[in-house]
């Protein structure tokens, strides 16, 4: 399975969970059936939104890591750091340079932690 399907699946699961937490509608004015329908729609919307976001994140990371690995002709942690930085920076770029730098650093660090964790399980 590709990283896109893992990302999309994770996003779908997150959306289902987070969509079920959205209860700001006036529940006393809705029947039980209306509440169930409303919650199901919210969960569906959040699931699709999260699935798209995680799939895009997975695509950017995979593409960046592939390009860096091909250019360096090595498979090591440096590729993960660069791919994480590119992904974090790209995702948070809308927030400006400071947000892009923070996203770069945060996602690079997270990527290394995950890489080290998975390294021990292979």
Coordinates of N, CA, C and O in Angstrom, one line a residue:
X1 N 0.8 -1.2 0.0 CA 0.0 0.0 0.0 C 0.9 1.2 0.0 O 1.9 1.3 0.6
X2 N 0.4 2.2 -0.7 CA 1.2 3.5 -0.7 C 0.9 4.4 0.5 O 0.0 4.2 1.2
X3 N 1.8 5.3 0.6 CA 1.7 6.3 1.7 C 0.4 7.1 1.6 O -0.2 7.5 2.5
X4 N -0.1 7.3 0.3 CA -1.3 8.0 0.1 C -2.5 7.3 0.7 O -3.4 7.9 1.3
X5 N -2.6 6.0 0.5 CA -3.7 5.2 1.1 C -3.6 5.2 2.6 O -4.6 5.2 3.3
X6 N -2.3 5.1 3.2 CA -2.2 5.1 4.6 C -2.6 6.5 5.2 O -3.3 6.6 6.1
X7 N -2.2 7.5 4.5 CA -2.5 8.9 4.9 C -4.0 9.1 4.8 O -4.7 9.7 5.7
X8 N -4.6 8.7 3.7 CA -6.0 8.8 3.5 C -6.8 8.1 4.5 O -7.8 8.5 5.1
X9 N -6.4 6.8 4.8 CA -7.1 6.0 5.8 C -7.0 6.6 7.2 O -7.9 6.6 8.0
X10 N -5.8 7.1 7.6 CA -5.6 7.7 8.9 C -6.5 9.0 9.0 O -7.1 9.2 10.0
X11 N -6.5 9.8 7.9 CA -7.4 10.9 7.9 C -8.9 10.6 8.0 O -9.6 11.3 8.7
X12 N -9.3 9.5 7.4 CA -10.6 9.1 7.4 C -11.0 8.7 8.9 O -12.0 9.1 9.4
X13 N -10.1 7.9 9.5 CA -10.3 7.5 10.9 C -10.4 8.8 11.8 O -11.2 8.8 12.7
X14 N -9.4 9.7 11.6 CA -9.4 10.9 12.5 C -10.7 11.7 12.3 O -11.2 12.2 13.2
X15 N -11.1 11.8 11.0 CA -12.4 12.6 10.8 C -13.6 11.9 11.4 O -14.4 12.6 11.9
X16 N -13.6 10.6 11.4 CA -14.8 9.9 12.0 C -14.8 10.2 13.5 O -15.8 10.5 14.1
X17 N -13.6 10.2 14.1 CA -13.5 10.4 15.6 C -13.8 11.9 15.9 O -14.6 12.2 16.8
X18 N -13.1 12.8 15.2 CA -13.3 14.2 15.5 C -14.7 14.7 15.1 O -15.3 15.6 15.7
X19 N -15.3 14.1 14.0 CA -16.6 14.5 13.6 C -17.7 14.2 14.7 O -18.7 14.8 14.8
X20 N -17.4 13.1 15.4 CA -18.3 12.7 16.4 C -18.3 13.6 17.7 O -19.2 13.6 18.5
X21 N -17.3 14.5 17.8 CA -17.1 15.4 18.9 C -17.8 16.7 18.7 O -17.9 17.5 19.6
X22 N -18.3 16.9 17.5 CA -18.9 18.2 17.1 C -20.4 18.2 17.6 O -21.3 17.7 16.9
X23 N -20.7 18.8 18.7 CA -22.0 18.8 19.2 C -22.5 20.2 19.6 O -23.3 20.4 20.5
X24 N -22.1 21.2 18.8 CA -22.5 22.6 19.2 C -23.9 23.0 18.7 O -24.4 24.0 19.0
X25 N -24.6 22.1 18.0 CA -26.0 22.4 17.5 C -26.9 22.3 18.7 O -26.7 21.4 19.6
X26 N -27.9 23.1 18.7 CA -28.9 23.0 19.8 C -29.6 21.7 19.8 O -30.6 21.5 19.0
X27 N -29.2 20.8 20.6 CA -29.7 19.4 20.6 C -31.2 19.4 21.2 O -31.9 18.5 20.8
X28 N -31.5 20.3 22.0 CA -32.9 20.2 22.6 C -34.0 20.5 21.5 O -35.1 20.2 21.7
X29 N -33.5 21.2 20.4 CA -34.5 21.5 19.3 C -34.5 20.4 18.2 O -35.3 20.6 17.3
X30 N -33.7 19.4 18.3 CA -33.6 18.4 17.3 C -34.2 17.0 17.9 O -33.9 16.7 19.1
X31 N -34.8 16.3 17.0 CA -35.3 15.0 17.5 C -34.1 14.0 17.5 O -33.0 14.4 16.9
X32 N -34.2 12.9 18.0 CA -33.2 11.9 18.0 C -32.7 11.5 16.6 O -31.5 11.4 16.4
X33 N -33.6 11.4 15.7 CA -33.3 11.0 14.4 C -32.5 12.1 13.7 O -31.5 11.9 13.0
X34 N -33.0 13.4 13.9 CA -32.3 14.5 13.3 C -30.8 14.6 13.9 O -29.9 15.0 13.1
X35 N -30.7 14.4 15.2 CA -29.3 14.4 15.7 C -28.4 13.4 15.1 O -27.3 13.6 14.8
X36 N -28.9 12.2 14.9 CA -28.1 11.1 14.3 C -27.7 11.4 12.9 O -26.6 11.3 12.5
X37 N -28.7 12.0 12.1 CA -28.4 12.4 10.8 C -27.4 13.5 10.7 O -26.4 13.5 9.9
X38 N -27.5 14.5 11.6 CA -26.6 15.6 11.7 C -25.2 15.1 12.0 O -24.2 15.5 11.4
X39 N -25.1 14.2 13.0 CA -23.8 13.7 13.4 C -23.1 12.9 12.3 O -21.9 13.0 12.1
X40 N -23.9 12.1 11.6 CA -23.4 11.3 10.5 C -22.8 12.2 9.4 O -21.8 11.9 8.8
X41 N -23.6 13.3 9.1 CA -23.1 14.2 8.1 C -21.8 14.9 8.5 O -20.9 15.1 7.7
X42 N -21.8 15.3 9.8 CA -20.5 16.0 10.3 C -19.3 15.0 10.2 O -18.2 15.4 9.8
X43 N -19.6 13.8 10.6 CA -18.5 12.8 10.6 C -18.0 12.6 9.2 O -16.8 12.5 8.9
X44 N -18.9 12.5 8.2 CA -18.6 12.3 6.8 C -17.7 13.5 6.3 O -16.7 13.3 5.6
X45 N -18.2 14.7 6.6 CA -17.5 15.9 6.1 C -16.0 15.9 6.7 O -15.1 16.2 6.0
X46 N -16.0 15.7 8.0 CA -14.6 15.8 8.6 C -13.7 14.7 8.1 O -12.6 14.8 8.0
X47 N -14.3 13.5 7.9 CA -13.5 12.4 7.4 C -12.9 12.7 6.1 O -11.8 12.4 5.8
X48 N -13.7 13.2 5.2 CA -13.2 13.5 3.8 C -12.2 14.6 3.9 O -11.1 14.5 3.2
X49 N -12.4 15.6 4.7 CA -11.4 16.7 4.8 C -10.1 16.2 5.4 O -9.0 16.5 4.9
X50 N -10.2 15.4 6.4 CA -9.0 14.9 7.1 C -8.3 13.9 6.1 O -7.0 13.9 6.1
X51 N -9.0 13.1 5.4 CA -8.4 12.1 4.5 C -7.6 12.8 3.4 O -6.5 12.5 3.1
X52 N -8.2 13.9 2.9 CA -7.5 14.7 1.8 C -6.2 15.3 2.4 O -5.2 15.3 1.8
X53 N -6.3 15.9 3.6 CA -5.2 16.6 4.2 C -4.0 15.6 4.4 O -2.9 15.8 4.1
X54 N -4.4 14.4 5.0 CA -3.3 13.4 5.3 C -2.8 12.8 4.0 O -1.6 12.5 3.9
X55 N -3.6 12.7 3.0 CA -3.1 12.1 1.7 C -2.2 13.1 1.0 O -1.1 12.7 0.5
X56 N -2.5 14.4 1.1 CA -1.6 15.4 0.5 C -0.3 15.5 1.3 O 0.8 15.5 0.7
X57 N -0.4 15.4 2.6 CA 0.8 15.4 3.4 C 1.7 14.2 3.1 O 2.9 14.3 2.9
X58 N 1.1 13.0 2.9 CA 1.8 11.8 2.6 C 2.5 11.9 1.2 O 3.6 11.5 1.0
X59 N 1.7 12.5 0.3 CA 2.3 12.7 -1.1 C 3.5 13.6 -1.1 O 4.5 13.3 -1.7
X60 N 3.4 14.7 -0.4 CA 4.5 15.7 -0.4 C 5.7 15.0 0.3 O 6.8 15.1 -0.2
X61 N 5.5 14.3 1.4 CA 6.6 13.7 2.1 C 7.3 12.6 1.2 O 8.5 12.5 1.1
X62 N 6.4 11.8 0.6 CA 7.0 10.7 -0.2 C 7.7 11.2 -1.4 O 8.8 10.7 -1.8
X63 N 7.2 12.2 -2.1 CA 7.8 12.8 -3.3 C 9.2 13.4 -2.9 O 10.2 13.2 -3.5
X64 N 9.1 14.2 -1.8 CA 10.4 14.9 -1.3 C 11.4 13.8 -1.0 O 12.6 14.0 -1.3
X65 N 11.1 12.8 -0.2 CA 12.0 11.8 0.2 C 12.6 11.1 -1.0 O 13.8 10.8 -1.1
X66 N 11.7 10.8 -2.0 CA 12.2 10.1 -3.2 C 13.2 10.9 -4.0 O 14.2 10.4 -4.4
X67 N 12.9 12.2 -4.1 CA 13.8 13.1 -4.9 C 15.1 13.2 -4.2 O 16.2 13.1 -4.8
X68 N 15.1 13.4 -2.9 CA 16.3 13.6 -2.1 C 17.1 12.3 -2.2 O 18.4 12.3 -2.4
X69 N 16.5 11.2 -2.0 CA 17.2 9.9 -2.0 C 17.8 9.6 -3.3 O 19.0 9.2 -3.4
X70 N 17.1 10.0 -4.4 CA 17.6 9.8 -5.8 C 18.8 10.7 -6.0 O 19.9 10.3 -6.6
X71 N 18.7 12.0 -5.6 CA 19.8 12.9 -5.8 C 21.0 12.6 -5.0 O 22.2 12.8 -5.5
X72 N 20.9 12.1 -3.8 CA 22.0 11.8 -2.9 C 22.5 10.4 -3.1 O 23.6 10.0 -2.7
X73 N 21.7 9.5 -3.7 CA 22.1 8.1 -4.0 C 22.4 7.4 -2.7 O 23.3 6.5 -2.6
X74 N 21.7 7.7 -1.6 CA 21.8 7.1 -0.3 C 20.4 7.0 0.4 O 19.6 7.8 0.1
X75 N 20.3 6.0 1.2 CA 19.1 5.9 2.1 C 19.6 6.1 3.5 O 20.1 5.1 4.1
X76 N 19.3 7.2 4.1 CA 19.7 7.5 5.5 C 18.7 8.5 6.1 O 17.8 8.9 5.5
X77 N 19.0 8.9 7.3 CA 18.1 9.7 8.1 C 18.1 11.2 7.5 O 17.1 11.9 7.7
X78 N 19.2 11.6 6.8 CA 19.2 12.9 6.2 C 18.0 13.1 5.2 O 17.4 14.1 5.2
X79 N 17.7 12.0 4.5 CA 16.6 12.1 3.5 C 15.3 12.4 4.3 O 14.5 13.1 3.8
X80 N 15.1 11.7 5.4 CA 13.9 11.9 6.2 C 13.8 13.3 6.8 O 12.7 13.9 6.8
X81 N 14.9 13.8 7.2 CA 15.0 15.2 7.8 C 14.6 16.2 6.7 O 13.7 17.0 6.9
X82 N 15.2 16.1 5.5 CA 14.9 17.0 4.4 C 13.4 16.9 4.0 O 12.7 17.9 3.8
X83 N 13.0 15.6 3.8 CA 11.6 15.4 3.4 C 10.6 16.0 4.4 O 9.6 16.6 4.1
X84 N 10.9 15.8 5.7 CA 10.0 16.3 6.8 C 10.0 17.8 6.8 O 9.0 18.4 6.9
X85 N 11.2 18.4 6.6 CA 11.3 19.9 6.5 C 10.5 20.4 5.3 O 9.7 21.4 5.5
X86 N 10.6 19.8 4.2 CA 9.9 20.2 3.0 C 8.4 20.1 3.2 O 7.6 21.0 2.9
X87 N 8.0 19.0 3.8 CA 6.5 18.8 4.0 C 6.0 19.8 5.0 O 5.0 20.4 4.8
X88 N 6.7 19.9 6.2 CA 6.2 20.8 7.2 C 6.2 22.3 6.7 O 5.2 23.0 7.0
X89 N 7.2 22.6 6.0 CA 7.2 24.0 5.4 C 6.2 24.2 4.4 O 5.5 25.3 4.4
X90 N 5.9 23.3 3.5 CA 4.9 23.4 2.5 C 3.5 23.5 3.1 O 2.7 24.3 2.7
X91 N 3.2 22.7 4.1 CA 1.9 22.6 4.7 C 1.6 23.9 5.5 O 0.5 24.4 5.5
X92 N 2.6 24.5 6.1 CA 2.4 25.7 6.9 C 2.8 27.0 6.2 O 2.8 28.0 6.9
X93 N 3.1 26.9 4.9 CA 3.6 28.1 4.2 C 2.6 29.3 4.2 O 2.9 30.4 4.1
X94 N 1.3 28.9 4.2 CA 0.2 30.0 4.2 C 0.3 30.9 5.3 O -0.1 32.0 5.3
X95 N 0.9 30.4 6.4 CA 1.0 31.2 7.7 C 2.2 32.2 7.7 O 2.4 32.9 8.6
X96 N 2.9 32.2 6.6 CA 4.1 33.1 6.5 C 5.4 32.4 6.8 O 5.4 31.2 7.1
X97 N 6.5 33.2 6.7 CA 7.8 32.6 6.9 C 8.1 32.0 8.2 O 8.7 30.9 8.3
X98 N 7.6 32.6 9.3 CA 7.8 32.1 10.6 C 7.1 30.8 10.8 O 7.7 29.8 11.3
X99 N 5.9 30.7 10.3 CA 5.1 29.4 10.4 C 5.8 28.3 9.6 O 5.8 27.2 10.0
X100 N 6.3 28.7 8.4 CA 6.9 27.7 7.5 C 8.2 27.2 8.2 O 8.4 26.0 8.1
X101 N 8.9 28.0 8.8 CA 10.1 27.6 9.5 C 9.8 26.7 10.7 O 10.4 25.6 10.9
X102 N 8.8 27.0 11.4 CA 8.3 26.2 12.6 C 7.8 24.9 12.1 O 8.1 23.8 12.6
X103 N 7.0 24.9 11.0 CA 6.5 23.7 10.4 C 7.6 22.8 9.9 O 7.6 21.6 10.1
X104 N 8.6 23.4 9.3 CA 9.8 22.7 8.8 C 10.5 21.9 9.9 O 10.7 20.7 9.9
X105 N 10.8 22.7 11.0 CA 11.5 22.1 12.1 C 10.7 21.0 12.8 O 11.2 19.9 13.1
X106 N 9.5 21.3 13.0 CA 8.6 20.4 13.8 C 8.4 19.1 13.0 O 8.5 18.0 13.5
X107 N 8.1 19.2 11.7 CA 7.8 18.0 10.9 C 9.1 17.2 10.7 O 9.1 16.0 10.7
X108 N 10.2 17.9 10.6 CA 11.5 17.2 10.4 C 11.8 16.4 11.7 O 12.2 15.2 11.6
X109 N 11.6 17.0 12.8 CA 11.9 16.3 14.1 C 10.9 15.1 14.3 O 11.3 14.0 14.6
X110 N 9.7 15.3 14.0 CA 8.7 14.3 14.0 C 9.0 13.1 13.1 O 8.9 11.9 13.5
X111 N 9.4 13.5 11.9 CA 9.8 12.4 10.9 C 11.0 11.6 11.4 O 11.0 10.4 11.2
X112 N 11.9 12.2 12.0 CA 13.1 11.5 12.5 C 12.7 10.5 13.7 O 13.1 9.4 13.7
X113 N 11.8 11.0 14.5 CA 11.3 10.2 15.6 C 10.6 9.0 15.1 O 10.8 7.8 15.5
X114 N 9.7 9.2 14.1 CA 9.0 8.1 13.5 C 9.9 7.1 12.8 O 9.8 5.9 12.9
X115 N 10.9 7.7 12.1 CA 11.9 6.8 11.4 C 12.6 5.9 12.3 O 12.8 4.8 12.1
X116 N 13.1 6.5 13.4 CA 13.8 5.7 14.4 C 12.9 4.7 15.1 O 13.4 3.6 15.4
X117 N 11.7 5.1 15.3 CA 10.8 4.1 15.9 C 10.5 2.9 15.0 O 10.6 1.8 15.4
X118 N 10.3 3.2 13.7 CA 10.0 2.2 12.7 C 11.3 1.3 12.4 O 11.2 0.2 12.1
X119 N 12.4 2.0 12.6 CA 13.7 1.3 12.3 C 13.9 0.1 13.3 O 14.4 -1.0 12.9
X120 N 13.4 0.3 14.5 CA 13.5 -0.8 15.5 C 12.5 -1.9 15.3 O 12.7 -3.0 15.9
X121 N 11.5 -1.7 14.5 CA 10.5 -2.7 14.2 C 10.7 -3.5 12.9 O 9.9 -4.3 12.5
X122 N 11.8 -3.2 12.2 CA 12.1 -4.0 11.0 C 13.0 -5.1 11.2 O 13.8 -5.2 12.0

